[in-house]
Amino acid sequence: MRVDLITIFPEYFAPLKLSLFGKAQESGLVEVEIHDLRKFTQDKHKTVDDAPYGGGPGMVMSPVVWGEAIDSVLKNAPGKPLLVVPTPSGRVFNQEMAIKLASFDHLVFINGRYEGIDSRVVEHYQQSGEFSEVLEISIGDYVLAGGEVASLVILEATSRLINGVLGNEDSVSDDSFAPGSMQNLLEGPIFTRPASWRGLEVPEVLSSGDHAKIAQWQKDEAIKRTSKFRPDLKA
Ligand SMILES: C[S@@+](CC[C@H](N)C(=O)[O-])C[C@H]1O[C@@H](n2cnc3c(N)ncnc32)[C@H](O)[C@@H]1O
C-alpha cells in the first residue's frame, strides 16, 4: 500500500517510523510519503489560511494551496487513490471502515488545521473523478486541533489489517469488532502468567484445555462487557 500525507506539520508523523508500521515500511508492505503543505504556497510568508466568509472566529485553510498540493500527489499516482479527509463532521470511523481502507492500494490523507479546509476542496475532488472515492472521516465526537492525530489513528487501525503486517494473523479475527463471531462485540478479559497475581486468579476454564468451553466462556464474557460498556453495539 502507498500512503501520502499532506500536512503543515510533517514532524507529527514521526511515530510512523516505529513498531508495526515502521516494520511494514522496512519490509516494503507500505510506502509512505509526507508532503509539507507550505511548499505549495505562493507568497513569501507561506500562507495557508485566510479569514472565513460569513465572519466568525478562526481561519479557514485555502483551497488554492490544497488544490496545488493534492494535484502534485495525483500527478505521481499510478492509479486512482482514495482520499481521506479527517474531520469531526465526517462519518465516525470504525473497524468496518478500516477493513475497507485496507483493501486500497493507495491512500491520500489531507490534514486540516485551524477551522478546517475550505469545503470546495472535498466538493472538487468528489466531482473530478481523480480519486476512486473521497471519505470524510471523524475519529469520534470531540474536536482535535488538527487532522494529523486522526490520520495516525486511521492509518494504524488500517495498516494492521494488511496481509503480512501482523505477525499472527489470527489476532485480527479475535479482536473486538472483528467480522464473524466478534461482530458488534468487545473483547472480554485476557490473561497471561502467573495464574495467581496479588490475590487475583485466572479463571479456571482457561487452563482446562477444553477449546469449545473456552470459546463459549470468551463469547459470554464478550457479551457481558459489551452490554456494560457499549449497549448501543448490540444488533
Ligand atoms: C479545530 S478542527 C476544526 C473543527 C471544525 N471547525 C468543526 O467544528 O467541525 C481542525 C482540524 O482537526 C481535525 N479534526 C478535529 N477533530 C477531528 C475528529 N474528531 N476527527 C477527525 N479529524 C478531526 C480536522 O482535520 C479539522 O479540519
mmCIF file of C-alpha atoms and ligand atoms in Angstrom:
data_model
loop_
_atom_site.group_PDB
_atom_site.id
_atom_site.type_symbol
_atom_site.label_atom_id
_atom_site.label_comp_id
_atom_site.label_asym_id
_atom_site.label_seq_id
_atom_site.Cartn_x
_atom_site.Cartn_y
_atom_site.Cartn_z
ATOM 1 C CA MET A 1 0.000 0.000 0.000
ATOM 2 C CA ARG A 2 1.142 3.510 -0.763
ATOM 3 C CA VAL A 3 0.259 6.361 1.638
ATOM 4 C CA ASP A 4 0.635 10.104 1.019
ATOM 5 C CA LEU A 5 0.059 12.535 3.874
ATOM 6 C CA ILE A 6 -0.197 16.294 3.350
ATOM 7 C CA THR A 7 0.252 18.498 6.422
ATOM 8 C CA ILE A 8 1.754 21.715 7.730
ATOM 9 C CA PHE A 9 3.440 19.654 10.465
ATOM 10 C CA PRO A 10 5.432 16.836 8.779
ATOM 11 C CA GLU A 11 7.119 16.081 12.149
ATOM 12 C CA TYR A 12 3.760 14.930 13.545
ATOM 13 C CA PHE A 13 4.177 11.704 11.592
ATOM 14 C CA ALA A 14 7.432 10.623 13.264
ATOM 15 C CA PRO A 15 5.610 7.726 15.040
ATOM 16 C CA LEU A 16 5.056 6.074 11.656
ATOM 17 C CA LYS A 17 8.706 5.001 11.788
ATOM 18 C CA LEU A 18 8.002 2.894 14.903
ATOM 19 C CA SER A 19 6.565 -0.520 15.710
ATOM 20 C CA LEU A 20 4.356 -2.408 13.235
ATOM 21 C CA PHE A 21 4.004 0.469 10.776
ATOM 22 C CA GLY A 22 7.760 1.105 10.795
ATOM 23 C CA LYS A 23 8.418 -2.594 10.136
ATOM 24 C CA ALA A 24 5.788 -2.649 7.376
ATOM 25 C CA GLN A 25 7.725 0.141 5.646
ATOM 26 C CA GLU A 26 11.058 -1.624 6.084
ATOM 27 C CA SER A 27 9.653 -4.793 4.561
ATOM 28 C CA GLY A 28 8.098 -2.877 1.647
ATOM 29 C CA LEU A 29 4.477 -3.681 2.539
ATOM 30 C CA VAL A 30 3.766 0.022 2.994
ATOM 31 C CA GLU A 31 5.387 3.030 1.345
ATOM 32 C CA VAL A 32 4.832 6.453 2.937
ATOM 33 C CA GLU A 33 5.466 9.960 1.678
ATOM 34 C CA ILE A 34 4.851 13.058 3.794
ATOM 35 C CA HIS A 35 4.315 16.377 1.980
ATOM 36 C CA ASP A 36 4.706 19.809 3.547
ATOM 37 C CA LEU A 37 1.673 21.880 2.517
ATOM 38 C CA ARG A 38 3.672 25.114 2.838
ATOM 39 C CA LYS A 39 5.811 24.072 -0.143
ATOM 40 C CA PHE A 40 2.756 24.699 -2.312
ATOM 41 C CA THR A 41 2.171 28.293 -1.164
ATOM 42 C CA GLN A 42 2.738 31.251 -3.489
ATOM 43 C CA ASP A 43 3.742 34.071 -1.087
ATOM 44 C CA LYS A 44 6.856 34.747 0.939
ATOM 45 C CA HIS A 45 5.045 34.190 4.250
ATOM 46 C CA LYS A 46 3.938 30.711 3.070
ATOM 47 C CA THR A 47 0.329 31.473 3.977
ATOM 48 C CA VAL A 48 -2.073 28.512 4.061
ATOM 49 C CA ASP A 49 -5.158 30.159 5.580
ATOM 50 C CA ASP A 50 -7.475 33.128 5.258
ATOM 51 C CA ALA A 51 -10.431 34.747 7.061
ATOM 52 C CA PRO A 52 -13.742 32.865 6.833
ATOM 53 C CA TYR A 53 -16.517 34.055 4.523
ATOM 54 C CA GLY A 54 -19.525 34.874 6.688
ATOM 55 C CA GLY A 55 -17.319 36.039 9.554
ATOM 56 C CA GLY A 56 -16.692 34.268 12.833
ATOM 57 C CA PRO A 57 -13.583 33.322 14.747
ATOM 58 C CA GLY A 58 -10.617 31.375 13.382
ATOM 59 C CA MET A 59 -9.151 30.920 9.939
ATOM 60 C CA VAL A 60 -10.015 28.598 7.058
ATOM 61 C CA MET A 61 -7.405 26.729 5.011
ATOM 62 C CA SER A 62 -7.115 27.928 1.414
ATOM 63 C CA PRO A 63 -8.491 25.764 -1.413
ATOM 64 C CA VAL A 64 -5.814 27.215 -3.712
ATOM 65 C CA VAL A 65 -2.908 25.824 -1.682
ATOM 66 C CA TRP A 66 -4.653 22.496 -1.004
ATOM 67 C CA GLY A 67 -5.511 22.134 -4.698
ATOM 68 C CA GLU A 68 -1.846 22.578 -5.692
ATOM 69 C CA ALA A 69 -0.655 20.061 -3.105
ATOM 70 C CA ILE A 70 -3.265 17.407 -3.928
ATOM 71 C CA ASP A 71 -2.715 17.790 -7.691
ATOM 72 C CA SER A 72 1.001 17.266 -7.189
ATOM 73 C CA VAL A 73 0.347 13.972 -5.315
ATOM 74 C CA LEU A 74 -2.132 12.913 -8.018
ATOM 75 C CA LYS A 75 0.458 13.598 -10.746
ATOM 76 C CA ASN A 76 2.627 10.804 -9.324
ATOM 77 C CA ALA A 77 -0.217 8.405 -8.518
ATOM 78 C CA PRO A 78 -0.162 5.196 -10.530
ATOM 79 C CA GLY A 79 -3.957 4.745 -10.318
ATOM 80 C CA LYS A 80 -6.937 6.340 -8.589
ATOM 81 C CA PRO A 81 -6.215 6.672 -4.850
ATOM 82 C CA LEU A 82 -8.737 7.005 -2.026
ATOM 83 C CA LEU A 83 -8.813 10.494 -0.495
ATOM 84 C CA VAL A 84 -9.199 10.510 3.294
ATOM 85 C CA VAL A 85 -10.291 13.788 4.878
ATOM 86 C CA PRO A 86 -10.240 13.685 8.689
ATOM 87 C CA THR A 87 -12.941 15.970 10.047
ATOM 88 C CA PRO A 88 -15.195 15.975 13.124
ATOM 89 C CA SER A 89 -18.110 16.468 10.726
ATOM 90 C CA GLY A 90 -17.446 13.205 8.861
ATOM 91 C CA ARG A 91 -18.709 9.641 9.291
ATOM 92 C CA VAL A 92 -17.444 8.089 12.524
ATOM 93 C CA PHE A 93 -14.545 5.697 11.926
ATOM 94 C CA ASN A 94 -14.972 2.031 12.807
ATOM 95 C CA GLN A 95 -13.452 -1.390 12.122
ATOM 96 C CA GLU A 96 -15.612 -1.875 9.043
ATOM 97 C CA MET A 97 -14.148 1.297 7.535
ATOM 98 C CA ALA A 98 -10.619 0.183 8.469
ATOM 99 C CA ILE A 99 -11.220 -3.089 6.581
ATOM 100 C CA LYS A 100 -12.424 -1.110 3.558
ATOM 101 C CA LEU A 101 -9.406 1.233 3.635
ATOM 102 C CA ALA A 102 -7.005 -1.727 3.913
ATOM 103 C CA SER A 103 -8.283 -3.021 0.567
ATOM 104 C CA PHE A 104 -6.982 0.056 -1.322
ATOM 105 C CA ASP A 105 -3.524 0.250 -2.932
ATOM 106 C CA HIS A 106 -3.134 3.983 -2.359
ATOM 107 C CA LEU A 107 -4.467 6.322 0.351
ATOM 108 C CA VAL A 108 -4.024 10.103 0.425
ATOM 109 C CA PHE A 109 -4.672 11.914 3.737
ATOM 110 C CA ILE A 110 -5.218 15.686 3.883
ATOM 111 C CA ASN A 111 -4.757 17.107 7.350
ATOM 112 C CA GLY A 112 -6.662 20.244 8.267
ATOM 113 C CA ARG A 113 -5.767 22.783 10.956
ATOM 114 C CA TYR A 114 -7.427 25.982 12.240
ATOM 115 C CA GLU A 115 -11.187 25.864 11.442
ATOM 116 C CA GLY A 116 -10.591 23.269 8.725
ATOM 117 C CA ILE A 117 -10.190 23.167 4.929
ATOM 118 C CA ASP A 118 -12.379 25.210 2.536
ATOM 119 C CA SER A 119 -15.309 22.873 1.732
ATOM 120 C CA ARG A 120 -14.844 23.244 -2.015
ATOM 121 C CA VAL A 121 -11.730 21.054 -1.833
ATOM 122 C CA VAL A 122 -13.820 17.978 -0.966
ATOM 123 C CA GLU A 123 -16.518 19.005 -3.436
ATOM 124 C CA HIS A 124 -13.991 19.464 -6.254
ATOM 125 C CA TYR A 125 -12.293 16.093 -5.809
ATOM 126 C CA GLN A 126 -15.640 14.334 -5.391
ATOM 127 C CA GLN A 127 -16.564 15.669 -8.829
ATOM 128 C CA SER A 128 -13.212 15.451 -10.628
ATOM 129 C CA GLY A 129 -13.100 11.640 -10.791
ATOM 130 C CA GLU A 130 -9.368 11.616 -9.978
ATOM 131 C CA PHE A 131 -9.964 9.731 -6.728
ATOM 132 C CA SER A 132 -11.770 6.418 -6.563
ATOM 133 C CA GLU A 133 -13.595 7.832 -3.532
ATOM 134 C CA VAL A 134 -13.439 10.766 -1.123
ATOM 135 C CA LEU A 135 -14.137 9.811 2.508
ATOM 136 C CA GLU A 136 -14.685 12.416 5.226
ATOM 137 C CA ILE A 137 -13.907 10.584 8.463
ATOM 138 C CA SER A 138 -14.287 11.553 12.119
ATOM 139 C CA ILE A 139 -12.442 9.575 14.796
ATOM 140 C CA GLY A 140 -15.022 10.492 17.440
ATOM 141 C CA ASP A 141 -17.365 13.104 18.808
ATOM 142 C CA TYR A 142 -14.760 15.592 20.009
ATOM 143 C CA VAL A 143 -12.652 18.241 18.311
ATOM 144 C CA LEU A 144 -8.880 17.924 17.863
ATOM 145 C CA ALA A 145 -6.591 20.791 16.895
ATOM 146 C CA GLY A 146 -5.623 19.119 13.616
ATOM 147 C CA GLY A 147 -6.086 16.114 11.363
ATOM 148 C CA GLU A 148 -2.647 14.558 11.991
ATOM 149 C CA VAL A 149 -3.556 12.551 15.091
ATOM 150 C CA ALA A 150 -6.779 11.395 13.404
ATOM 151 C CA SER A 151 -4.771 10.244 10.356
ATOM 152 C CA LEU A 152 -2.399 8.328 12.632
ATOM 153 C CA VAL A 153 -5.359 6.588 14.289
ATOM 154 C CA ILE A 154 -6.957 5.707 10.945
ATOM 155 C CA LEU A 155 -3.639 4.521 9.495
ATOM 156 C CA GLU A 156 -2.748 2.376 12.489
ATOM 157 C CA ALA A 157 -6.143 0.652 12.516
ATOM 158 C CA THR A 158 -5.970 0.152 8.743
ATOM 159 C CA SER A 159 -2.366 -0.975 8.328
ATOM 160 C CA ARG A 160 -2.583 -3.808 10.885
ATOM 161 C CA LEU A 161 -5.245 -5.360 8.615
ATOM 162 C CA ILE A 162 -2.917 -5.502 5.589
ATOM 163 C CA ASN A 163 -1.757 -9.061 4.919
ATOM 164 C CA GLY A 164 1.683 -9.631 6.399
ATOM 165 C CA VAL A 165 1.765 -6.590 8.721
ATOM 166 C CA LEU A 166 0.827 -8.525 11.885
ATOM 167 C CA GLY A 167 2.978 -11.475 12.919
ATOM 168 C CA ASN A 168 -0.051 -13.530 13.946
ATOM 169 C CA GLU A 169 -2.970 -13.057 11.538
ATOM 170 C CA ASP A 170 -5.299 -14.858 13.977
ATOM 171 C CA SER A 171 -5.173 -11.981 16.421
ATOM 172 C CA VAL A 172 -7.159 -9.823 13.974
ATOM 173 C CA SER A 173 -10.074 -12.269 13.890
ATOM 174 C CA ASP A 174 -10.185 -12.385 17.730
ATOM 175 C CA ASP A 175 -10.203 -8.612 18.145
ATOM 176 C CA SER A 176 -13.138 -6.528 19.298
ATOM 177 C CA PHE A 177 -15.443 -5.700 16.341
ATOM 178 C CA ALA A 178 -13.849 -8.341 14.076
ATOM 179 C CA PRO A 179 -16.256 -9.626 11.413
ATOM 180 C CA GLY A 180 -17.666 -13.049 12.245
ATOM 181 C CA SER A 181 -18.082 -14.159 15.851
ATOM 182 C CA MET A 182 -16.843 -10.821 17.290
ATOM 183 C CA GLN A 183 -19.013 -8.587 15.082
ATOM 184 C CA ASN A 184 -20.644 -5.969 17.330
ATOM 185 C CA LEU A 185 -18.783 -7.290 20.381
ATOM 186 C CA LEU A 186 -15.991 -6.004 22.601
ATOM 187 C CA GLU A 187 -13.275 -8.485 23.509
ATOM 188 C CA GLY A 188 -13.643 -9.939 27.004
ATOM 189 C CA PRO A 189 -10.907 -10.164 29.692
ATOM 190 C CA ILE A 190 -7.470 -11.574 28.770
ATOM 191 C CA PHE A 191 -4.730 -13.047 30.997
ATOM 192 C CA THR A 192 -1.144 -14.310 30.984
ATOM 193 C CA ARG A 193 1.124 -15.901 33.612
ATOM 194 C CA PRO A 194 1.286 -16.053 36.602
ATOM 195 C CA ALA A 195 -2.028 -17.849 37.279
ATOM 196 C CA SER A 196 -2.293 -16.020 40.607
ATOM 197 C CA TRP A 197 -1.318 -12.349 40.968
ATOM 198 C CA ARG A 198 -1.936 -10.151 44.037
ATOM 199 C CA GLY A 199 -4.790 -12.428 45.111
ATOM 200 C CA LEU A 200 -6.438 -12.394 41.689
ATOM 201 C CA GLU A 201 -6.803 -15.754 39.921
ATOM 202 C CA VAL A 202 -7.035 -16.517 36.211
ATOM 203 C CA PRO A 203 -10.456 -18.164 35.567
ATOM 204 C CA GLU A 204 -10.017 -21.949 35.766
ATOM 205 C CA VAL A 205 -11.756 -22.658 32.477
ATOM 206 C CA LEU A 206 -8.848 -21.063 30.584
ATOM 207 C CA SER A 207 -6.461 -23.774 31.826
ATOM 208 C CA SER A 208 -8.938 -26.615 31.149
ATOM 209 C CA GLY A 209 -7.690 -27.383 27.635
ATOM 210 C CA ASP A 210 -11.364 -27.701 26.521
ATOM 211 C CA HIS A 211 -11.390 -25.432 23.455
ATOM 212 C CA ALA A 212 -15.180 -25.422 22.996
ATOM 213 C CA LYS A 213 -15.712 -24.498 26.655
ATOM 214 C CA ILE A 214 -13.040 -21.779 26.452
ATOM 215 C CA ALA A 215 -14.602 -20.323 23.287
ATOM 216 C CA GLN A 216 -18.047 -20.274 24.953
ATOM 217 C CA TRP A 217 -16.635 -18.579 28.078
ATOM 218 C CA GLN A 218 -14.883 -15.955 25.938
ATOM 219 C CA LYS A 219 -18.077 -15.283 23.989
ATOM 220 C CA ASP A 220 -20.148 -14.958 27.202
ATOM 221 C CA GLU A 221 -17.601 -12.539 28.673
ATOM 222 C CA ALA A 222 -17.549 -10.517 25.436
ATOM 223 C CA ILE A 223 -21.356 -10.218 25.566
ATOM 224 C CA LYS A 224 -21.244 -9.145 29.251
ATOM 225 C CA ARG A 225 -18.614 -6.481 28.575
ATOM 226 C CA THR A 226 -20.453 -5.193 25.511
ATOM 227 C CA SER A 227 -23.721 -4.894 27.478
ATOM 228 C CA LYS A 228 -21.877 -2.978 30.217
ATOM 229 C CA PHE A 229 -19.810 -0.523 28.147
ATOM 230 C CA ARG A 230 -21.414 -0.421 24.696
ATOM 231 C CA PRO A 231 -25.077 -1.472 24.830
ATOM 232 C CA ASP A 232 -25.526 0.508 21.593
ATOM 233 C CA LEU A 233 -23.453 -2.109 19.709
ATOM 234 C CA LYS A 234 -25.938 -4.938 20.271
ATOM 235 C CA ALA A 235 -27.634 -5.797 16.974
HETATM 236 C C1 LIG B 1 -10.164 22.565 15.107
HETATM 237 S S1 LIG B 1 -10.572 21.312 13.954
HETATM 238 C C2 LIG B 1 -11.830 22.089 13.014
HETATM 239 C C3 LIG B 1 -13.182 21.894 13.612
HETATM 240 C C4 LIG B 1 -14.319 22.406 12.731
HETATM 241 N N1 LIG B 1 -14.362 23.836 12.729
HETATM 242 C C5 LIG B 1 -15.628 21.851 13.242
HETATM 243 O O1 LIG B 1 -16.173 22.406 14.186
HETATM 244 O O2 LIG B 1 -16.102 20.817 12.701
HETATM 245 C C6 LIG B 1 -9.187 21.333 12.862
HETATM 246 C C7 LIG B 1 -8.944 20.039 12.138
HETATM 247 O O3 LIG B 1 -8.740 18.999 13.067
HETATM 248 C C8 LIG B 1 -9.143 17.763 12.513
HETATM 249 N N2 LIG B 1 -10.087 17.130 13.435
HETATM 250 C C9 LIG B 1 -10.566 17.673 14.567
HETATM 251 N N3 LIG B 1 -11.367 16.840 15.226
HETATM 252 C C10 LIG B 1 -11.414 15.704 14.494
HETATM 253 C C11 LIG B 1 -12.094 14.461 14.642
HETATM 254 N N4 LIG B 1 -12.896 14.230 15.675
HETATM 255 N N5 LIG B 1 -11.896 13.519 13.697
HETATM 256 C C12 LIG B 1 -11.095 13.743 12.644
HETATM 257 N N6 LIG B 1 -10.435 14.916 12.450
HETATM 258 C C13 LIG B 1 -10.586 15.881 13.351
HETATM 259 C C14 LIG B 1 -9.710 18.064 11.134
HETATM 260 O O4 LIG B 1 -8.687 17.842 10.187
HETATM 261 C C15 LIG B 1 -10.044 19.537 11.225
HETATM 262 O O5 LIG B 1 -10.015 20.154 9.963
#
